[in-house]
Amino acid sequence: MCLGLGLLALVCLGGFFPAASAAIGPSKAPALQVILALDTSGGPKTAGSLRLATDALAVVVHLLEKGDRLGLLAFAGSSRQMLELRPLTPKHRRRCLRELQRLTPGEGPADFAALLQAALKAFGSPEASRRVLVILTPARLEAASRPGGGAATRKRLGQKLISSYKRARVAV
């Protein structure tokens, strides 16, 4: 399921990645600011799925161009910033790929609201470049395991956080 979601993310965001259309010619689009967010919840039983997900995000890392900015978040019971949003130098690209390979399954259910808050903070103030948050998760928001978590979380995401993303001009 993770791999399918990873491919879906790549297809949906294909228009944001000019390197994917390099045969057409050099990109004249503004630089991208991309934060990759990976759901590591689920414990040891999801290690295989996590590996597929990290491989899918590695493809995204390779599609980014010089001048783009890249950050990495992992989330389970809480969100943690693995890599700060920085210009994509060869060294930063290698570091991101290395961090993806080092990720291990975390504890606790995925907290999407905390993830969105952490990612919005990581983006900082709006700039001229295009901003994209790529979330890769096998979870479904409707299936929140906490009592009242599904409806309450959807309401909080819809009313507060998603509108913040729209104001900040971040594609999710």
Coordinates of N, CA, C and O in Angstrom, one line a residue, residues 34-120:
V34 N 10.4 21.8 -1.0 CA 9.7 20.5 -0.8 C 10.1 20.0 0.6 O 11.3 19.9 0.9
I35 N 9.1 19.7 1.3 CA 9.2 18.9 2.6 C 8.6 17.6 2.4 O 7.5 17.4 2.0
L36 N 9.5 16.5 2.6 CA 9.0 15.2 2.5 C 8.6 14.7 3.9 O 9.4 14.9 4.9
A37 N 7.4 14.2 4.1 CA 7.0 13.7 5.4 C 6.6 12.3 5.3 O 5.8 11.9 4.5
L38 N 7.2 11.4 6.2 CA 7.0 10.0 6.1 C 6.4 9.5 7.4 O 6.9 9.8 8.5
D39 N 5.3 8.8 7.3 CA 4.6 8.2 8.5 C 5.4 6.9 8.8 O 5.5 6.0 8.1
T40 N 6.0 7.0 10.1 CA 6.7 5.8 10.5 C 6.0 5.0 11.6 O 6.6 4.2 12.3
S41 N 4.7 5.3 11.8 CA 3.9 4.7 12.9 C 3.7 3.2 12.5 O 3.8 2.8 11.3
G42 N 3.4 2.4 13.5 CA 3.0 1.0 13.2 C 3.9 0.0 13.8 O 3.6 -1.2 13.8
G43 N 5.1 0.3 14.3 CA 6.0 -0.6 14.9 C 6.7 -1.5 13.9 O 6.7 -1.3 12.7
P44 N 7.4 -2.6 14.4 CA 8.2 -3.5 13.6 C 7.5 -4.2 12.5 O 8.1 -4.5 11.5
K45 N 6.2 -4.4 12.6 CA 5.5 -5.1 11.6 C 5.4 -4.4 10.3 O 5.1 -4.9 9.2
T46 N 5.7 -3.1 10.3 CA 5.6 -2.2 9.1 C 7.0 -1.9 8.5 O 7.1 -1.1 7.6
A47 N 8.0 -2.6 8.9 CA 9.4 -2.3 8.4 C 9.5 -2.5 6.9 O 10.1 -1.7 6.3
G48 N 8.8 -3.5 6.4 CA 8.9 -3.7 4.9 C 8.2 -2.6 4.2 O 8.7 -2.1 3.2
S49 N 7.0 -2.2 4.7 CA 6.3 -1.1 4.1 C 7.1 0.2 4.2 O 7.1 1.1 3.3
L50 N 7.7 0.4 5.3 CA 8.5 1.6 5.5 C 9.7 1.7 4.5 O 10.0 2.7 3.9
R51 N 10.3 0.5 4.2 CA 11.4 0.5 3.2 C 10.9 0.9 1.8 O 11.5 1.6 1.1
L52 N 9.7 0.4 1.5 CA 9.1 0.8 0.2 C 8.8 2.3 0.1 O 9.0 2.9 -0.9
A53 N 8.3 2.8 1.2 CA 8.0 4.2 1.3 C 9.2 5.1 1.2 O 9.3 6.1 0.5
T54 N 10.3 4.7 1.9 CA 11.5 5.5 1.8 C 12.1 5.4 0.4 O 12.7 6.4 -0.1
D55 N 12.0 4.3 -0.3 CA 12.4 4.1 -1.7 C 11.6 5.1 -2.6 O 12.2 5.7 -3.5
A56 N 10.3 5.2 -2.4 CA 9.5 6.1 -3.2 C 9.9 7.6 -2.9 O 10.0 8.3 -3.9
L57 N 10.2 7.9 -1.7 CA 10.6 9.3 -1.4 C 12.0 9.6 -2.0 O 12.3 10.7 -2.4
A58 N 12.8 8.5 -2.1 CA 14.2 8.7 -2.7 C 14.0 9.1 -4.1 O 14.8 9.9 -4.7
V59 N 13.0 8.6 -4.8 CA 12.8 9.0 -6.2 C 12.4 10.5 -6.3 O 12.9 11.2 -7.2
V60 N 11.6 11.0 -5.3 CA 11.3 12.4 -5.3 C 12.6 13.2 -5.1 O 12.8 14.2 -5.8
V61 N 13.5 12.8 -4.2 CA 14.7 13.5 -4.0 C 15.5 13.6 -5.3 O 16.1 14.6 -5.6
H62 N 15.6 12.5 -6.0 CA 16.3 12.5 -7.3 C 15.7 13.4 -8.4 O 16.4 13.8 -9.3
L63 N 14.4 13.6 -8.3 CA 13.7 14.4 -9.3 C 13.9 15.9 -9.0 O 13.7 16.7 -10.0
L64 N 14.3 16.3 -7.9 CA 14.5 17.7 -7.6 C 15.8 18.3 -8.3 O 16.7 17.5 -8.5
E65 N 15.8 19.5 -8.6 CA 16.9 20.2 -9.3 C 17.7 21.1 -8.4 O 17.2 21.5 -7.3
K66 N 18.9 21.4 -8.9 CA 19.7 22.4 -8.2 C 18.9 23.7 -8.1 O 18.2 24.1 -9.0
G67 N 19.0 24.3 -6.9 CA 18.2 25.5 -6.7 C 16.9 25.3 -5.9 O 16.4 26.2 -5.3
D68 N 16.4 24.0 -5.9 CA 15.3 23.7 -5.1 C 15.7 23.6 -3.6 O 16.9 23.5 -3.4
R69 N 14.8 23.6 -2.7 CA 15.1 23.4 -1.3 C 14.4 22.2 -0.8 O 13.3 21.9 -1.3
L70 N 15.0 21.4 0.1 CA 14.5 20.1 0.5 C 14.6 20.0 2.1 O 15.6 20.4 2.7
G71 N 13.5 19.5 2.7 CA 13.5 19.2 4.1 C 12.9 17.8 4.3 O 12.2 17.3 3.4
L72 N 13.0 17.2 5.5 CA 12.5 15.9 5.8 C 12.0 15.8 7.2 O 12.6 16.2 8.1
L73 N 10.7 15.3 7.3 CA 10.1 15.1 8.5 C 9.7 13.6 8.6 O 9.3 13.0 7.6
A74 N 9.7 13.1 9.9 CA 9.2 11.8 10.1 C 8.1 12.0 11.2 O 8.2 12.8 12.1
F75 N 7.0 11.2 11.1 CA 6.0 11.3 12.1 C 5.4 10.0 12.5 O 5.2 9.1 11.6
A76 N 5.0 9.8 13.7 CA 4.3 8.7 14.3 C 3.5 9.3 15.4 O 2.6 10.1 15.1
G77 N 3.8 9.1 16.7 CA 3.0 9.7 17.8 C 3.3 11.2 17.8 O 2.5 12.0 18.3
S78 N 4.5 11.6 17.3 CA 4.8 13.1 17.2 C 5.6 13.2 15.9 O 6.0 12.3 15.3
S79 N 5.9 14.5 15.6 CA 6.7 14.8 14.4 C 8.1 15.2 14.8 O 8.3 15.8 15.8
R80 N 9.0 14.7 14.0 CA 10.4 15.1 14.2 C 11.1 15.6 12.9 O 10.9 14.9 11.9
Q81 N 11.8 16.7 13.0 CA 12.4 17.2 11.8 C 13.8 16.5 11.6 O 14.7 16.6 12.4
M82 N 13.9 15.7 10.6 CA 15.1 15.0 10.3 C 16.1 15.8 9.6 O 17.3 15.7 9.9
L83 N 15.6 16.7 8.7 CA 16.5 17.6 8.0 C 15.8 18.9 7.8 O 14.6 19.0 7.4
E84 N 16.5 20.0 8.1 CA 16.0 21.3 7.9 C 15.8 21.6 6.4 O 16.6 21.1 5.6
L85 N 14.9 22.5 6.1 CA 14.6 22.9 4.7 C 15.8 23.7 4.3 O 16.1 24.8 4.8
R86 N 16.6 23.2 3.3 CA 17.8 23.9 2.9 C 18.0 23.7 1.3 O 17.4 22.8 0.7
P87 N 18.8 24.6 0.8 CA 19.1 24.4 -0.7 C 19.6 23.1 -1.0 O 20.4 22.5 -0.2
L88 N 19.2 22.5 -2.1 CA 19.6 21.2 -2.5 C 21.0 21.2 -3.2 O 21.1 21.3 -4.4
T89 N 22.0 21.0 -2.3 CA 23.3 20.8 -2.8 C 23.5 19.3 -2.9 O 22.8 18.5 -2.4
P90 N 24.6 18.9 -3.6 CA 24.9 17.5 -3.7 C 25.0 16.9 -2.3 O 24.5 15.8 -2.0
K91 N 25.7 17.6 -1.4 CA 25.8 17.1 0.0 C 24.5 17.0 0.7 O 24.3 16.0 1.4
H92 N 23.6 17.9 0.5 CA 22.3 17.9 1.2 C 21.4 16.7 0.6 O 20.7 16.0 1.3
R93 N 21.5 16.5 -0.7 CA 20.8 15.4 -1.3 C 21.3 14.1 -0.8 O 20.5 13.2 -0.4
R94 N 22.6 13.9 -0.7 CA 23.2 12.6 -0.1 C 22.7 12.4 1.3 O 22.4 11.3 1.7
R95 N 22.7 13.5 2.1 CA 22.3 13.4 3.5 C 20.9 13.0 3.6 O 20.5 12.2 4.5
C96 N 20.0 13.6 2.8 CA 18.6 13.2 2.8 C 18.4 11.8 2.5 O 17.7 11.1 3.1
L97 N 19.1 11.3 1.4 CA 19.0 9.9 1.1 C 19.5 9.0 2.2 O 18.9 7.9 2.5
R98 N 20.5 9.4 2.9 CA 21.1 8.6 4.0 C 20.1 8.6 5.1 O 19.8 7.5 5.7
E99 N 19.5 9.7 5.5 CA 18.5 9.8 6.5 C 17.2 8.9 6.2 O 16.7 8.3 7.1
L100 N 16.8 8.9 5.0 CA 15.7 8.1 4.6 C 16.0 6.6 4.9 O 15.1 5.9 5.3
Q101 N 17.2 6.2 4.5 CA 17.6 4.8 4.7 C 17.7 4.4 6.2 O 17.5 3.3 6.6
R102 N 18.0 5.4 7.1 CA 18.2 5.2 8.5 C 16.8 5.2 9.3 O 16.8 4.8 10.4
L103 N 15.7 5.6 8.7 CA 14.5 5.6 9.4 C 14.0 4.3 9.8 O 14.2 3.3 9.1
T104 N 13.5 4.2 11.1 CA 12.9 2.9 11.6 C 11.5 3.2 12.0 O 11.1 4.3 12.3
P105 N 10.7 2.1 12.1 CA 9.3 2.3 12.6 C 9.2 3.0 13.9 O 10.0 2.7 14.8
G106 N 8.3 3.9 14.1 CA 8.1 4.6 15.4 C 6.9 4.1 16.1 O 6.3 3.1 15.7
E107 N 6.7 4.6 17.3 CA 5.6 4.2 18.2 C 4.5 5.2 18.1 O 4.7 6.4 18.0
G108 N 3.3 4.7 18.4 CA 2.1 5.6 18.4 C 1.4 5.8 17.1 O 2.0 5.5 16.1
P109 N 0.2 6.2 17.2 CA -0.6 6.4 15.9 C -0.1 7.7 15.2 O 0.5 8.6 15.8
A110 N -0.3 7.8 13.9 CA 0.1 8.9 13.1 C -0.7 10.1 13.6 O -2.0 10.0 13.6
D111 N -0.1 11.2 13.9 CA -0.8 12.5 14.3 C -0.6 13.5 13.1 O 0.3 14.2 13.0
F112 N -1.6 13.5 12.2 CA -1.6 14.4 11.1 C -1.6 15.8 11.4 O -1.0 16.7 10.8
A113 N -2.4 16.2 12.4 CA -2.4 17.6 12.8 C -1.1 18.1 13.3 O -0.6 19.2 12.9
A114 N -0.4 17.3 14.1 CA 1.0 17.7 14.6 C 1.9 17.7 13.4 O 2.8 18.6 13.3
L115 N 1.8 16.8 12.5 CA 2.6 16.8 11.3 C 2.5 18.1 10.5 O 3.4 18.8 10.1
L116 N 1.2 18.5 10.2 CA 0.9 19.7 9.4 C 1.4 20.9 10.1 O 2.0 21.9 9.5
Q117 N 1.3 21.0 11.4 CA 1.8 22.1 12.2 C 3.3 22.2 12.1 O 3.9 23.3 11.9
A118 N 4.0 21.1 12.3 CA 5.5 21.0 12.2 C 6.0 21.4 10.8 O 7.0 22.1 10.6
A119 N 5.3 20.9 9.8 CA 5.7 21.2 8.4 C 5.5 22.7 8.1 O 6.4 23.3 7.4
L120 N 4.4 23.2 8.5 CA 4.2 24.7 8.2 C 5.2 25.5 8.9 O 5.7 26.5 8.3

